[in-house]
């Protein structure tokens, strides 16, 4: 069973929590943070027209679908 956490939750994650069971929404490379590398992966995936490998993890704004709005929200939060 996968458990997902919002990147905005303020929880600190380390490598012992990440991987097979725990996932941070928006952290597409599973390194414990949502950053420019994740945004790049998200946008490259969208540009190719491919479905995300994990729909929940890619649905950054939690509206139930993966769209450019997720990339936009991710970019705003990274810029802060």
PDB file of C-alpha atoms in Angstrom, residues 8-71:
ATOM      1  CA  UNK A   8       3.147  21.355   1.637  1.00  0.00           C
ATOM      2  CA  UNK A   9       2.651  19.325   4.823  1.00  0.00           C
ATOM      3  CA  UNK A  10       5.933  20.518   6.329  1.00  0.00           C
ATOM      4  CA  UNK A  11       6.921  16.965   7.226  1.00  0.00           C
ATOM      5  CA  UNK A  12      10.612  16.160   6.936  1.00  0.00           C
ATOM      6  CA  UNK A  13      11.380  13.073   4.910  1.00  0.00           C
ATOM      7  CA  UNK A  14      14.574  11.119   4.639  1.00  0.00           C
ATOM      8  CA  UNK A  15      15.731   8.140   2.608  1.00  0.00           C
ATOM      9  CA  UNK A  16      14.474   5.652   5.209  1.00  0.00           C
ATOM     10  CA  UNK A  17      10.891   6.767   4.585  1.00  0.00           C
ATOM     11  CA  UNK A  18      11.041   7.224   0.833  1.00  0.00           C
ATOM     12  CA  UNK A  19      10.920   4.494  -1.755  1.00  0.00           C
ATOM     13  CA  UNK A  20       8.613   1.536  -1.830  1.00  0.00           C
ATOM     14  CA  UNK A  21       5.915   2.767   0.548  1.00  0.00           C
ATOM     15  CA  UNK A  22       5.992   6.534   1.124  1.00  0.00           C
ATOM     16  CA  UNK A  23       5.632   9.117  -1.637  1.00  0.00           C
ATOM     17  CA  UNK A  24       5.531  12.898  -1.618  1.00  0.00           C
ATOM     18  CA  UNK A  25       3.069  14.357  -4.100  1.00  0.00           C
ATOM     19  CA  UNK A  26       5.055  16.253  -6.731  1.00  0.00           C
ATOM     20  CA  UNK A  27       8.375  14.568  -5.842  1.00  0.00           C
ATOM     21  CA  UNK A  28       8.594  12.677  -9.121  1.00  0.00           C
ATOM     22  CA  UNK A  29      12.189  11.539  -8.660  1.00  0.00           C
ATOM     23  CA  UNK A  30      11.570  10.455  -5.033  1.00  0.00           C
ATOM     24  CA  UNK A  31      14.488  12.366  -3.529  1.00  0.00           C
ATOM     25  CA  UNK A  32      12.505  13.814  -0.611  1.00  0.00           C
ATOM     26  CA  UNK A  33      11.704  17.263  -1.988  1.00  0.00           C
ATOM     27  CA  UNK A  34       9.732  18.951  -4.743  1.00  0.00           C
ATOM     28  CA  UNK A  35      12.146  21.015  -6.795  1.00  0.00           C
ATOM     29  CA  UNK A  36      13.097  22.094 -10.319  1.00  0.00           C
ATOM     30  CA  UNK A  37      14.118  18.537 -11.248  1.00  0.00           C
ATOM     31  CA  UNK A  38      10.595  17.332 -10.520  1.00  0.00           C
ATOM     32  CA  UNK A  39       9.063  20.192 -12.481  1.00  0.00           C
ATOM     33  CA  UNK A  40      11.339  19.380 -15.418  1.00  0.00           C
ATOM     34  CA  UNK A  41      10.293  15.708 -15.318  1.00  0.00           C
ATOM     35  CA  UNK A  42       6.630  16.710 -15.118  1.00  0.00           C
ATOM     36  CA  UNK A  43       6.873  19.081 -18.102  1.00  0.00           C
ATOM     37  CA  UNK A  44       8.904  16.639 -20.207  1.00  0.00           C
ATOM     38  CA  UNK A  45       6.288  13.973 -19.587  1.00  0.00           C
ATOM     39  CA  UNK A  46       3.471  16.357 -20.574  1.00  0.00           C
ATOM     40  CA  UNK A  47       5.360  17.477 -23.710  1.00  0.00           C
ATOM     41  CA  UNK A  48       5.651  13.850 -24.824  1.00  0.00           C
ATOM     42  CA  UNK A  49       1.926  13.348 -24.243  1.00  0.00           C
ATOM     43  CA  UNK A  50       2.613  10.366 -21.997  1.00  0.00           C
ATOM     44  CA  UNK A  51       0.497   9.423 -19.017  1.00  0.00           C
ATOM     45  CA  UNK A  52       2.389   9.855 -15.749  1.00  0.00           C
ATOM     46  CA  UNK A  53       3.810   6.705 -14.181  1.00  0.00           C
ATOM     47  CA  UNK A  54       1.934   7.567 -10.977  1.00  0.00           C
ATOM     48  CA  UNK A  55      -1.206   9.666 -11.407  1.00  0.00           C
ATOM     49  CA  UNK A  56      -1.558  10.453  -7.694  1.00  0.00           C
ATOM     50  CA  UNK A  57       2.037  11.594  -7.268  1.00  0.00           C
ATOM     51  CA  UNK A  58       1.755  13.782 -10.386  1.00  0.00           C
ATOM     52  CA  UNK A  59      -1.541  15.398  -9.313  1.00  0.00           C
ATOM     53  CA  UNK A  60       0.179  18.223  -7.419  1.00  0.00           C
ATOM     54  CA  UNK A  61      -2.919  20.346  -6.827  1.00  0.00           C
ATOM     55  CA  UNK A  62      -5.078  17.367  -5.829  1.00  0.00           C
ATOM     56  CA  UNK A  63      -7.935  18.026  -8.221  1.00  0.00           C
ATOM     57  CA  UNK A  64      -8.098  14.413  -9.425  1.00  0.00           C
ATOM     58  CA  UNK A  65      -6.423  14.912 -12.795  1.00  0.00           C
ATOM     59  CA  UNK A  66      -2.922  15.550 -14.052  1.00  0.00           C
ATOM     60  CA  UNK A  67      -2.745  18.704 -16.158  1.00  0.00           C
ATOM     61  CA  UNK A  68      -0.632  21.767 -16.814  1.00  0.00           C
ATOM     62  CA  UNK A  69      -2.320  23.362 -13.797  1.00  0.00           C
ATOM     63  CA  UNK A  70      -0.292  20.942 -11.649  1.00  0.00           C
ATOM     64  CA  UNK A  71       2.927  22.106 -13.316  1.00  0.00           C
TER      65      UNK A  71
END
